XYZ file of N, CA and C in Angstrom:
639
model
N -10.023 13.941 -10.012
C -9.829 14.221 -8.603
C -8.372 13.952 -8.237
N -7.790 14.865 -7.466
C -6.399 14.709 -7.033
C -6.345 14.751 -5.509
N -5.772 13.716 -4.908
C -5.624 13.646 -3.453
C -4.181 13.282 -3.131
N -3.583 13.999 -2.196
C -2.198 13.709 -1.818
C -2.018 13.888 -0.322
N -1.068 13.142 0.234
C -0.750 13.286 1.655
C -0.248 14.695 1.934
N 0.470 15.252 0.969
C 0.972 16.621 1.067
C 0.040 17.529 0.262
N -0.724 18.412 0.892
C -1.668 19.273 0.172
C -1.014 20.106 -0.924
N 0.239 20.521 -0.705
C 0.924 21.318 -1.719
C 1.153 20.497 -2.982
N 1.511 19.226 -2.811
C 1.683 18.338 -3.966
C 0.381 18.223 -4.742
N -0.726 18.064 -4.034
C -2.034 17.963 -4.688
C -2.363 19.244 -5.435
N -2.062 20.383 -4.822
C -2.346 21.673 -5.453
C -1.540 21.850 -6.732
N -0.234 21.558 -6.666
C 0.625 21.724 -7.838
C 0.206 20.788 -8.971
N -0.135 19.546 -8.636
C -0.555 18.590 -9.652
C -1.872 19.021 -10.278
N -2.783 19.518 -9.465
C -4.070 20.007 -9.979
C -3.856 21.177 -10.926
N -2.970 22.092 -10.551
C -2.698 23.259 -11.393
C -2.059 22.853 -12.716
N -1.156 21.891 -12.683
C -0.499 21.445 -13.917
C -1.496 20.778 -14.858
N -2.415 20.011 -14.303
C -3.451 19.390 -15.138
C -4.372 20.455 -15.721
N -4.692 21.463 -14.919
C -5.555 22.545 -15.393
C -4.874 23.344 -16.495
N -3.552 23.499 -16.394
C -2.804 24.207 -17.438
C -2.931 23.511 -18.786
N -3.168 22.203 -18.751
C -3.340 21.427 -19.983
C -4.809 21.357 -20.386
N -5.608 22.223 -19.738
C -7.048 22.312 -20.009
C -7.776 21.007 -19.701
N -7.273 20.314 -18.667
C -7.950 19.120 -18.171
C -8.661 19.479 -16.871
N -9.877 19.034 -16.734
C -10.650 19.337 -15.535
C -10.104 18.536 -14.357
N -9.637 19.230 -13.329
C -9.066 18.558 -12.158
C -9.465 19.315 -10.907
N -9.707 18.587 -9.850
C -10.105 19.201 -8.582
C -9.363 18.550 -7.431
N -8.812 19.384 -6.563
C -8.122 18.879 -5.381
C -9.147 18.474 -4.329
N -8.982 17.277 -3.775
C -9.899 16.759 -2.754
C -9.077 16.268 -1.568
N -9.493 16.617 -0.367
C -8.789 16.183 0.841
C -8.883 14.668 0.997
N -7.858 14.091 1.616
C -7.823 12.635 1.789
C -9.072 12.110 2.493
N -9.513 12.809 3.535
C -10.673 12.347 4.304
C -11.946 12.292 3.465
N -11.971 13.036 2.354
C -13.163 13.081 1.496
C -13.012 12.246 0.231
N -11.850 11.624 0.038
C -11.558 10.950 -1.230
C -12.565 9.854 -1.561
N -12.824 8.956 -0.632
C -13.716 7.828 -0.913
C -15.123 8.319 -1.212
N -15.636 9.209 -0.369
C -17.001 9.718 -0.570
C -17.132 10.440 -1.901
N -16.147 11.273 -2.229
C -16.206 12.020 -3.489
C -16.074 11.102 -4.700
N -15.332 10.001 -4.542
C -15.191 9.064 -5.668
C -16.525 8.405 -6.003
N -17.431 8.390 -5.044
C -18.742 7.766 -5.239
C -19.829 8.780 -5.581
N -19.413 10.029 -5.806
C -20.389 11.095 -6.051
C -20.876 11.149 -7.490
N -20.174 10.455 -8.391
C -20.554 10.488 -9.800
C -20.032 11.698 -10.545
N -19.181 12.497 -9.906
C -18.673 13.730 -10.514
C -17.322 13.547 -11.190
N -16.679 12.389 -10.975
C -15.319 12.212 -11.476
C -15.184 10.947 -12.314
N -14.204 10.986 -13.226
C -13.888 9.815 -14.045
C -12.658 9.079 -13.530
N -11.820 9.802 -12.776
C -10.556 9.212 -12.333
C -10.104 9.839 -11.024
N -9.263 9.085 -10.312
C -8.671 9.563 -9.063
C -7.157 9.436 -9.177
N -6.451 10.523 -8.893
C -4.992 10.488 -8.793
C -4.659 10.619 -7.314
N -3.969 9.633 -6.768
C -3.641 9.638 -5.341
C -2.129 9.591 -5.146
N -1.638 10.400 -4.229
C -0.208 10.427 -3.900
C -0.075 10.164 -2.400
N 0.125 8.895 -2.012
C 0.212 8.544 -0.589
C 1.484 9.099 0.051
N 1.567 9.053 1.384
C 2.790 9.495 2.068
C 3.966 8.588 1.731
N 5.170 9.118 1.889
C 6.379 8.353 1.591
C 6.691 7.336 2.678
N 6.270 7.619 3.886
C 6.583 6.772 5.037
C 5.605 5.613 5.162
N 6.138 4.404 5.387
C 5.282 3.242 5.618
C 4.446 3.439 6.876
N 5.033 4.071 7.895
C 4.301 4.338 9.133
C 3.101 5.238 8.866
N 3.316 6.338 8.133
C 2.220 7.264 7.836
C 1.171 6.606 6.945
N 1.629 5.792 5.996
C 0.701 5.097 5.096
C -0.190 4.142 5.883
N 0.412 3.419 6.825
C -0.334 2.425 7.593
C -1.250 3.073 8.620
N -0.693 3.978 9.431
C -1.499 4.602 10.474
C -2.554 5.537 9.897
N -2.284 6.094 8.716
C -3.261 6.967 8.076
C -4.358 6.216 7.350
N -4.248 4.874 7.329
C -5.246 3.996 6.697
C -5.413 4.306 5.206
N -4.302 4.577 4.548
C -4.337 4.826 3.111
C -4.715 3.575 2.333
N -4.224 2.420 2.769
C -4.553 1.187 2.048
C -6.060 0.982 2.006
N -6.705 1.109 3.161
C -8.148 0.903 3.224
C -8.892 1.906 2.345
N -8.449 3.165 2.366
C -9.122 4.197 1.583
C -8.970 3.957 0.082
N -7.771 3.585 -0.353
C -7.554 3.340 -1.779
C -8.358 2.139 -2.259
N -8.477 1.131 -1.409
C -9.289 -0.040 -1.761
C -10.756 0.350 -1.913
N -11.203 1.323 -1.108
C -12.613 1.722 -1.112
C -12.967 2.747 -2.182
N -11.978 3.240 -2.927
C -12.284 4.155 -4.038
C -13.228 3.456 -5.011
N -14.211 4.181 -5.498
C -15.214 3.590 -6.388
C -14.556 2.770 -7.496
N -14.986 1.511 -7.617
C -14.373 0.589 -8.572
C -14.639 0.984 -10.018
N -15.603 1.850 -10.235
C -15.905 2.262 -11.601
C -15.000 3.364 -12.118
N -14.174 3.927 -11.243
C -13.265 5.002 -11.643
C -11.869 4.460 -11.922
N -11.153 5.157 -12.783
C -9.737 4.847 -12.981
C -8.981 5.379 -11.769
N -8.066 4.585 -11.244
C -7.286 4.983 -10.070
C -5.806 4.967 -10.420
N -5.166 6.128 -10.312
C -3.725 6.233 -10.546
C -3.054 6.587 -9.225
N -2.079 5.780 -8.818
C -1.398 5.990 -7.538
C 0.079 6.246 -7.802
N 0.568 7.398 -7.366
C 1.984 7.735 -7.480
C 2.602 7.529 -6.106
N 3.451 6.508 -5.975
C 3.957 6.158 -4.646
C 5.369 5.612 -4.717
N 6.039 5.626 -3.574
C 7.339 4.975 -3.474
C 7.130 3.471 -3.342
N 7.999 2.658 -3.936
C 7.851 1.198 -3.849
C 7.916 0.657 -2.424
N 8.441 1.438 -1.481
C 8.494 0.999 -0.089
C 7.107 0.958 0.552
N 6.153 1.636 -0.065
C 4.782 1.636 0.445
C 4.003 0.549 -0.298
N 3.303 -0.343 0.400
C 2.705 -1.535 -0.220
C 1.434 -1.297 -1.026
N 1.489 -0.368 -1.981
C 0.304 -0.115 -2.807
C 0.035 -1.264 -3.773
N 1.035 -2.131 -3.986
C 0.861 -3.270 -4.895
C -0.309 -4.145 -4.459
N -0.601 -4.134 -3.155
C -1.691 -4.959 -2.634
C -3.048 -4.526 -3.174
N -3.162 -3.282 -3.626
C -4.445 -2.787 -4.139
C -4.869 -3.575 -5.365
N -3.893 -3.958 -6.187
C -4.214 -4.678 -7.423
C -4.910 -5.993 -7.140
N -4.583 -6.605 -6.015
C -5.166 -7.898 -5.695
C -6.626 -7.836 -5.304
N -7.097 -6.659 -4.917
C -8.495 -6.538 -4.484
C -9.320 -5.651 -5.411
N -8.676 -5.117 -6.436
C -9.418 -4.295 -7.397
C -9.828 -5.203 -8.549
N -11.113 -5.436 -8.750
C -11.579 -6.426 -9.718
C -11.341 -6.017 -11.157
N -11.513 -6.988 -12.045
C -11.429 -6.709 -13.478
C -12.440 -5.621 -13.803
N -11.996 -4.651 -14.582
C -12.866 -3.535 -14.910
C -12.584 -2.319 -14.057
N -11.920 -2.537 -12.907
C -11.529 -1.418 -12.061
C -10.131 -0.987 -12.436
N -10.014 -0.040 -13.346
C -8.720 0.357 -13.884
C -7.776 0.882 -12.820
N -6.485 0.532 -12.946
C -5.492 0.906 -11.941
C -4.147 1.178 -12.588
N -3.493 2.246 -12.142
C -2.125 2.545 -12.567
C -1.292 2.803 -11.317
N -0.214 2.042 -11.145
C 0.710 2.240 -10.034
C 2.011 2.777 -10.607
N 2.351 4.008 -10.265
C 3.517 4.677 -10.834
C 4.535 4.974 -9.737
N 5.802 4.746 -10.040
C 6.899 4.931 -9.091
C 7.224 6.416 -8.953
N 6.976 6.975 -7.772
C 7.214 8.402 -7.562
C 8.679 8.720 -7.281
N 9.511 7.688 -7.042
C 10.925 7.948 -6.776
C 11.677 8.293 -8.060
N 11.111 7.912 -9.192
C 11.616 8.352 -10.496
C 10.434 9.034 -11.168
N 10.141 10.275 -10.775
C 8.892 10.941 -11.137
C 8.538 10.826 -12.617
N 7.368 10.253 -12.916
C 6.924 10.157 -14.303
C 6.521 11.534 -14.809
N 6.628 11.732 -16.107
C 6.192 13.001 -16.672
C 4.681 13.115 -16.542
N 4.188 14.336 -16.638
C 2.743 14.547 -16.545
C 2.028 13.804 -17.659
N 2.666 13.748 -18.830
C 2.051 13.040 -19.954
C 1.962 11.541 -19.671
N 2.954 11.005 -18.965
C 2.903 9.588 -18.593
C 1.749 9.328 -17.635
N 1.562 10.238 -16.685
C 0.451 10.112 -15.737
C -0.876 10.135 -16.480
N -1.015 11.079 -17.399
C -2.263 11.203 -18.156
C -2.512 9.961 -19.000
N -1.454 9.473 -19.657
C -1.603 8.273 -20.491
C -1.993 7.070 -19.642
N -1.412 6.973 -18.445
C -1.731 5.855 -17.558
C -3.181 5.921 -17.092
N -3.655 7.125 -16.828
C -5.054 7.288 -16.422
C -5.980 6.868 -17.551
N -5.665 7.308 -18.756
C -6.516 6.953 -19.898
C -6.528 5.445 -20.123
N -5.379 4.802 -19.915
C -5.313 3.349 -20.050
C -6.155 2.691 -18.959
N -6.061 3.240 -17.738
C -6.844 2.691 -16.623
C -8.337 2.872 -16.851
N -8.711 3.911 -17.573
C -10.129 4.159 -17.839
C -10.729 3.097 -18.750
N -9.872 2.293 -19.376
C -10.370 1.166 -20.178
C -10.577 -0.071 -19.300
N -10.270 0.062 -17.998
C -10.464 -1.054 -17.076
C -9.243 -1.929 -16.889
N -8.104 -1.514 -17.439
C -6.898 -2.335 -17.341
C -5.931 -1.804 -16.282
N -4.954 -2.647 -15.934
C -3.980 -2.298 -14.902
C -2.607 -2.022 -15.522
N -1.948 -0.979 -15.030
C -0.556 -0.695 -15.367
C 0.215 -0.640 -14.055
N 1.206 -1.520 -13.894
C 1.947 -1.583 -12.637
C 3.436 -1.465 -12.923
N 4.043 -0.414 -12.397
C 5.476 -0.204 -12.576
C 6.242 -1.395 -12.004
N 7.291 -1.807 -12.696
C 8.065 -2.980 -12.269
C 8.667 -2.807 -10.879
N 8.865 -1.565 -10.445
C 9.431 -1.328 -9.114
C 8.545 -1.893 -8.018
N 7.245 -1.924 -8.252
C 6.330 -2.429 -7.231
C 6.344 -3.947 -7.176
N 6.677 -4.582 -8.270
C 6.810 -6.038 -8.256
C 8.025 -6.433 -7.434
N 9.127 -5.715 -7.625
C 10.367 -6.038 -6.925
C 10.226 -5.894 -5.418
N 9.570 -4.793 -4.975
C 9.437 -4.580 -3.537
C 8.178 -5.218 -2.979
N 7.058 -4.992 -3.681
C 5.778 -5.405 -3.133
C 5.605 -6.888 -2.985
N 5.785 -7.653 -4.071
C 5.488 -9.072 -3.993
C 6.473 -9.808 -3.092
N 7.743 -9.443 -3.142
C 8.741 -10.186 -2.389
C 8.850 -9.716 -0.946
N 8.759 -8.408 -0.717
C 9.010 -7.908 0.628
C 7.743 -7.719 1.445
N 6.627 -7.426 0.791
C 5.437 -7.126 1.562
C 4.369 -8.187 1.416
N 4.108 -8.632 0.208
C 2.987 -9.535 -0.003
C 3.308 -10.987 0.286
N 4.547 -11.356 0.325
C 4.840 -12.767 0.525
C 6.315 -13.008 0.727
N 6.763 -14.223 0.376
C 8.166 -14.551 0.508
C 8.544 -15.063 1.882
N 7.550 -15.279 2.768
C 7.855 -15.784 4.101
C 8.019 -17.298 4.077
N 8.984 -17.785 4.842
C 9.147 -19.233 4.984
C 8.016 -19.763 5.870
N 7.765 -21.078 5.851
C 6.714 -21.634 6.720
C 6.913 -21.272 8.190
N 8.161 -21.327 8.660
C 8.431 -20.988 10.064
C 8.144 -19.513 10.334
N 8.533 -18.650 9.382
C 8.280 -17.217 9.546
C 6.790 -16.916 9.570
N 6.028 -17.640 8.759
C 4.578 -17.428 8.746
C 3.964 -17.754 10.111
N 4.403 -18.857 10.706
C 3.881 -19.240 12.019
C 4.224 -18.187 13.074
N 5.473 -17.731 13.046
C 5.901 -16.705 13.996
C 5.129 -15.411 13.761
N 4.974 -15.039 12.480
C 4.304 -13.786 12.137
C 2.841 -13.804 12.588
N 2.165 -14.924 12.409
C 0.764 -15.017 12.827
C 0.613 -14.754 14.325
N 1.505 -15.343 15.116
C 1.434 -15.146 16.567
C 1.840 -13.727 16.949
N 2.836 -13.178 16.250
C 3.236 -11.793 16.488
C 2.057 -10.860 16.232
N 1.325 -11.113 15.135
C 0.179 -10.272 14.775
C -0.933 -10.356 15.814
N -0.958 -11.448 16.573
C -1.971 -11.624 17.626
C -1.513 -11.047 18.965
N -0.331 -10.426 18.967
C 0.142 -9.761 20.173
C 1.046 -10.584 21.067
N 1.477 -11.756 20.600
C 2.350 -12.604 21.415
C 3.753 -11.991 21.514
N 4.370 -12.100 22.680
C 5.767 -11.703 22.849
C 6.659 -12.783 22.255
N 7.944 -12.470 22.091
C 8.875 -13.474 21.566
C 8.909 -14.714 22.461
N 8.886 -14.495 23.777
C 8.922 -15.634 24.704
C 7.662 -16.498 24.551
N 6.503 -15.844 24.415
C 5.250 -16.592 24.261
C 5.218 -17.349 22.937
N 5.766 -16.722 21.888
C 5.834 -17.400 20.589
C 6.716 -18.634 20.697
N 7.848 -18.476 21.368
C 8.779 -19.603 21.542
C 8.100 -20.764 22.267
N 7.315 -20.450 23.281
C 6.619 -21.499 24.035
C 5.556 -22.184 23.184
N 4.842 -21.388 22.379
C 3.783 -21.942 21.540
C 4.334 -22.866 20.463
N 5.485 -22.488 19.891
C 6.034 -23.226 18.746
C 7.175 -24.170 19.139
N 7.458 -24.248 20.445
C 8.535 -25.128 20.933
C 9.874 -24.775 20.279
N 10.156 -23.475 20.245
C 11.411 -22.968 19.700
C 12.167 -22.247 20.805
N 13.456 -22.013 20.573
C 14.201 -21.187 21.514
C 13.833 -19.724 21.260
N 13.954 -18.911 22.294
C 13.625 -17.496 22.134
C 14.571 -16.825 21.142
N 15.819 -17.277 21.110
C 16.784 -16.709 20.162
C 16.374 -17.012 18.722
N 15.854 -18.217 18.480
C 15.383 -18.568 17.133
C 14.213 -17.678 16.733
N 13.309 -17.439 17.672
C 12.168 -16.557 17.392
C 12.659 -15.148 17.072
N 13.634 -14.655 17.822
C 14.187 -13.324 17.566
C 14.748 -13.236 16.151
N 15.416 -14.297 15.711
C 15.959 -14.329 14.348
C 14.837 -14.253 13.322
N 13.769 -15.031 13.536
C 12.633 -15.000 12.613
C 11.981 -13.617 12.587
N 11.838 -12.996 13.741
C 11.202 -11.678 13.816
C 12.029 -10.644 13.067
N 13.352 -10.685 13.221
C 14.214 -9.758 12.478
C 14.050 -9.959 10.974
N 13.968 -11.217 10.547
C 13.803 -11.516 9.126
C 12.452 -11.014 8.621
N 11.423 -11.155 9.426
C 10.088 -10.662 9.054
C 10.121 -9.152 8.871
N 10.736 -8.446 9.812
C 10.843 -6.992 9.695
C 11.585 -6.606 8.418
N 12.645 -7.333 8.099
C 13.427 -7.033 6.907
C 12.588 -7.216 5.651
N 11.828 -8.318 5.596
C 10.994 -8.573 4.422
C 9.920 -7.506 4.255
N 9.458 -6.944 5.359
C 8.425 -5.911 5.314
C 8.999 -4.523 5.080
N 10.327 -4.421 5.045
C 10.949 -3.117 4.836
C 10.863 -2.217 6.053
N 10.735 -2.809 7.241
C 10.632 -2.033 8.475
C 12.015 -1.911 9.107
N 12.668 -0.786 8.877
C 14.002 -0.579 9.429
C 13.900 -0.167 10.893
N 14.991 -0.373 11.639
C 14.989 -0.048 13.068
C 14.928 1.452 13.255
N 13.954 1.904 14.026
C 13.732 3.333 14.240
C 13.151 3.493 15.641
N 13.814 4.308 16.460
C 13.370 4.470 17.849
C 11.957 5.033 17.942
N 11.520 5.757 16.904
C 10.195 6.385 16.950
C 9.095 5.471 16.419
N 9.464 4.271 15.977
C 8.491 3.380 15.351
C 8.416 2.049 16.090
N 7.221 1.596 16.398
C 7.016 0.274 16.986
C 6.809 -0.707 15.844
N 7.869 -1.422 15.481
C 7.799 -2.302 14.311
C 6.828 -3.459 14.520
N 6.679 -3.927 15.741
C 5.752 -5.033 15.991
C 4.314 -4.605 15.703
N 3.974 -3.382 16.090
C 2.618 -2.881 15.833
C 2.380 -2.728 14.336
N 3.363 -2.164 13.632
C 3.226 -1.989 12.184
C 3.110 -3.331 11.475
N 3.957 -4.276 11.859
C 3.922 -5.594 11.229
C 2.579 -6.268 11.477
N 2.066 -6.133 12.694
C 0.764 -6.724 13.015
C -0.335 -6.084 12.186
N -0.271 -4.775 12.026
C -1.283 -4.055 11.244
C -1.280 -4.517 9.792
N -0.101 -4.688 9.219
C 0.007 -5.134 7.832
C -0.555 -6.537 7.660
N -0.378 -7.376 8.678
C -0.912 -8.741 8.603
C -2.423 -8.748 8.755
N -2.927 -7.974 9.703
C -4.352 -8.017 10.018
C -5.216 -7.370 8.947
N -4.668 -6.352 8.229
C -5.493 -5.734 7.184
C -5.333 -6.423 5.835
N -4.521 -7.497 5.801
C -4.389 -8.278 4.576
C -3.310 -7.808 3.633
N -2.604 -6.714 3.971
C -1.547 -6.225 3.089
C -0.424 -7.242 2.978
N -0.030 -7.810 4.109
C 0.976 -8.873 4.111
C 0.253 -10.204 4.239
N 0.461 -11.071 3.273
C -0.239 -12.350 3.250
C 0.567 -13.377 4.035
N 0.105 -13.702 5.242
C 0.887 -14.579 6.106
C 0.100 -15.780 6.615
N -1.101 -15.990 6.110
C -1.898 -17.118 6.597
C -1.184 -18.431 6.319
N -1.075 -19.273 7.318
C -0.442 -20.581 7.167
C -1.473 -21.669 7.398
N -1.109 -22.899 7.097
C -2.031 -24.014 7.300
C -2.413 -24.163 8.766
N -1.545 -23.695 9.654
C -1.786 -23.836 11.082
C -3.063 -23.131 11.514
N -3.417 -22.004 10.851
C -4.549 -21.204 11.291
C -5.819 -21.526 10.546
N -5.785 -22.488 9.639
C -6.956 -22.796 8.835
C -7.770 -23.919 9.457
């Protein structure tokens, strides 16, 4: 099964696999999870959107996590998108391959990765370790974690400052650092606070501190 944010990408990848006499079928994103549970496929190749905003608002993380655990899952993505988090919730036996799409792997590499994943093992490109673990999954200081938790709950900078007995300027500094660690660049069309909150609430960004336990 091949699913991509860009239907043309899915079509071209499906055709290339078919040219190699491999059975492949293009499936729309909205049908990916259901079709993965149909018993008709051995593997899923997914190509998420390049934009963190599209990945988050499109609920790609949730869908990839819900792909049938008995299938091999190969994800071709940019390291800026936090697909590394999938490995943490995909159990032993649920084969996974995370491939860096910014340096496009050959079709043979994709096929080899799928076959390896079909044995129940994980293959994770080093690019996802560099971006995912440090920028998205963790790396927050204790103070940043406290600020991030309140931000995720909808607190304004002023309210966070009052809760933590900090100056508002200090909170602003922490918030900028949090955005940087998450790879959220300043963009007039993007509400970074909403995106950051979404990443925290769905578990993609691990920010739980002792304060909330």
